[in-house]
Structure formats: C-alpha cells, structure tokens
PDB file of C-alpha atoms in Angstrom:
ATOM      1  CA  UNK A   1      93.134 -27.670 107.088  1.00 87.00           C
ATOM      2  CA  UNK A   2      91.722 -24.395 105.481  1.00 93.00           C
ATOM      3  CA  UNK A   3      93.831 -21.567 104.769  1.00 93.00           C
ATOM      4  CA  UNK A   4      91.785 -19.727 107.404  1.00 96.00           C
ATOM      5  CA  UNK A   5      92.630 -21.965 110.343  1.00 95.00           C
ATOM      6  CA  UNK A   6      96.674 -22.211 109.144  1.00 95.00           C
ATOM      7  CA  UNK A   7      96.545 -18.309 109.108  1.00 96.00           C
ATOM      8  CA  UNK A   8      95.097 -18.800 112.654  1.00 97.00           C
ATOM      9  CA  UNK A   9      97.952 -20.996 113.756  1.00 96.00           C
ATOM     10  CA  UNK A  10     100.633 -19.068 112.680  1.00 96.00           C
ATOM     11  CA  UNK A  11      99.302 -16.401 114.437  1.00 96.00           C
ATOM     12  CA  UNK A  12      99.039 -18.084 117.256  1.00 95.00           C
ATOM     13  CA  UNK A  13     102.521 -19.098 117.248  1.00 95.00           C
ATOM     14  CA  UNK A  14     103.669 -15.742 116.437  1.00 95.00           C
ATOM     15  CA  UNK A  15     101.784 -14.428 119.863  1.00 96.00           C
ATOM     16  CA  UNK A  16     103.248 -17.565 122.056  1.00 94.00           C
ATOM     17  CA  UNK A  17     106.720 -16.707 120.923  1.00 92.00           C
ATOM     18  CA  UNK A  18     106.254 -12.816 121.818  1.00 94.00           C
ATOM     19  CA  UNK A  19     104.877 -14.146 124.921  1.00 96.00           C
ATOM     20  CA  UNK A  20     107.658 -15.921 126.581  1.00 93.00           C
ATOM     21  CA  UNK A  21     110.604 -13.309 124.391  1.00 92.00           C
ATOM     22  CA  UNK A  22     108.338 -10.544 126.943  1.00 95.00           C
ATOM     23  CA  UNK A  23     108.498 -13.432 130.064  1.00 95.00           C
ATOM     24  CA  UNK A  24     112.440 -14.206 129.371  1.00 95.00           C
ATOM     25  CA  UNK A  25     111.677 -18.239 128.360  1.00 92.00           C
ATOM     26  CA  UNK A  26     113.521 -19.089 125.512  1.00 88.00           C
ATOM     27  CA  UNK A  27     111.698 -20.463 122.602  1.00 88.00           C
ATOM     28  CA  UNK A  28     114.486 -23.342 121.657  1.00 88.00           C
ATOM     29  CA  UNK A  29     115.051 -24.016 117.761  1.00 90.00           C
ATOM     30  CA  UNK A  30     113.425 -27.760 118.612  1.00 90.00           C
ATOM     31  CA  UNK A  31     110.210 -26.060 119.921  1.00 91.00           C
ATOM     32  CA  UNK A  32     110.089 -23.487 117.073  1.00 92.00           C
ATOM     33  CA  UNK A  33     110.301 -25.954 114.095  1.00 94.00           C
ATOM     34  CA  UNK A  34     107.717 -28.148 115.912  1.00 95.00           C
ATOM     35  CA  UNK A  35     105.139 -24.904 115.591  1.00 94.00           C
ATOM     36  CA  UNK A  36     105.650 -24.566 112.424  1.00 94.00           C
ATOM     37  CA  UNK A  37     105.179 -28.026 111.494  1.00 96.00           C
ATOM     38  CA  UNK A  38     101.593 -27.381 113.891  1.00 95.00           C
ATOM     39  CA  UNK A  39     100.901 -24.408 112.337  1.00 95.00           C
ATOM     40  CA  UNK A  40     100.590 -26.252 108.838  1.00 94.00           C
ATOM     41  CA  UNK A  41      98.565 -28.713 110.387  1.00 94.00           C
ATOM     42  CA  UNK A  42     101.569 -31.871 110.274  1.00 96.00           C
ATOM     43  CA  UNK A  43     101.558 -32.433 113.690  1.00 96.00           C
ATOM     44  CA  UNK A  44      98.869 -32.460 115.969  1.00 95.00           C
ATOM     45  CA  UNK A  45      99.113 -30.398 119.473  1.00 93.00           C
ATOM     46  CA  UNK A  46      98.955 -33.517 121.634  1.00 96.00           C
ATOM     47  CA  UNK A  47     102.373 -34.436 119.298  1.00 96.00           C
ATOM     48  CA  UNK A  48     104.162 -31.461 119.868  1.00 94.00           C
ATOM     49  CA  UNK A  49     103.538 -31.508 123.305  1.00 93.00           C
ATOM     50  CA  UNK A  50     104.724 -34.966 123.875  1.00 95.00           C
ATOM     51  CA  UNK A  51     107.845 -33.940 121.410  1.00 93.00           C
ATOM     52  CA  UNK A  52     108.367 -31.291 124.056  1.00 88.00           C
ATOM     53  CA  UNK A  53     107.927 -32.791 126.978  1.00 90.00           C
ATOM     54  CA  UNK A  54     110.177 -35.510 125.896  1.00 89.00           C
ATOM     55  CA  UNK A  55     112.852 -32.950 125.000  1.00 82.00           C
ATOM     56  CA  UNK A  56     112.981 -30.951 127.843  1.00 76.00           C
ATOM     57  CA  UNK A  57     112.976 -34.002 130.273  1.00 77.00           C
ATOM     58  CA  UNK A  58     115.949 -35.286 128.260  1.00 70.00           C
ATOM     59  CA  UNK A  59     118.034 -32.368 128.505  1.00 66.00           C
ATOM     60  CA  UNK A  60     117.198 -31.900 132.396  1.00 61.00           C
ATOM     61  CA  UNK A  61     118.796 -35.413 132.863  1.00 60.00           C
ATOM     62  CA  UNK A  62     121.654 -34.877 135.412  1.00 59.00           C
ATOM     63  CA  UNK A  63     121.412 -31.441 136.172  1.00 58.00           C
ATOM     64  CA  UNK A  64     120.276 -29.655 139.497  1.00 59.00           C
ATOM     65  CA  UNK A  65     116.761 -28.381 140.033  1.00 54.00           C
ATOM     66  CA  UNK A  66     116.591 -24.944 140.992  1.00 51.00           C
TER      67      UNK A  66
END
C-alpha cells in the first residue's frame, strides 16, 4: 500500500470516528484497533466488517432488542 493511500485511510478513520462521536454511537476499543490495523492496510474491509459483525452479534446474545 503507498504512503498516499495509508494517509487516505487514516483519514478516513479519523472522519468515521468524528462521525458517530457527533451521532452518539460509540466507537468500541475492538472496532478502533481493527481501523487501525485497516488503515495500514493488515486487514482488508470485508475482514473488519466480518470481525464486527461477529462482535456485535456476540455481545447482543441474550439481551432485549429495543
């Protein structure tokens, strides 16, 4: 990946994170660290998706849908 598109990503990240702090989603410690590791280019997106997915679904196990 060239420095260019990295430099992209991380911004990227940056304005996805500002995005939901301005919404009221929080951006959980497992979904920042997975950015990051996108950003460099060590995960693809279709990865970190599926890492997210997979995460989320596990934690709403047992509890009530609003």
């Amino acid at each position: 990946m060239s420095p260019e598109q990295q430099s992209r990503r991380v911004t990227a990240v940056k304005l996805a994170n500002a995005v939901n702090k301005i919404e009221g989603a929080t951006v959980t410690s497992q979904a920042k660290m997975l950015s990051a590791k996108w950003a460099r280019g060590e995960i693809s997106g279709a990865e970190m998706k599926a890492a997210l997915v997979a995460e989320h679904a596990h934690s709403a196990v047992g509890k009530p849908h609003e």
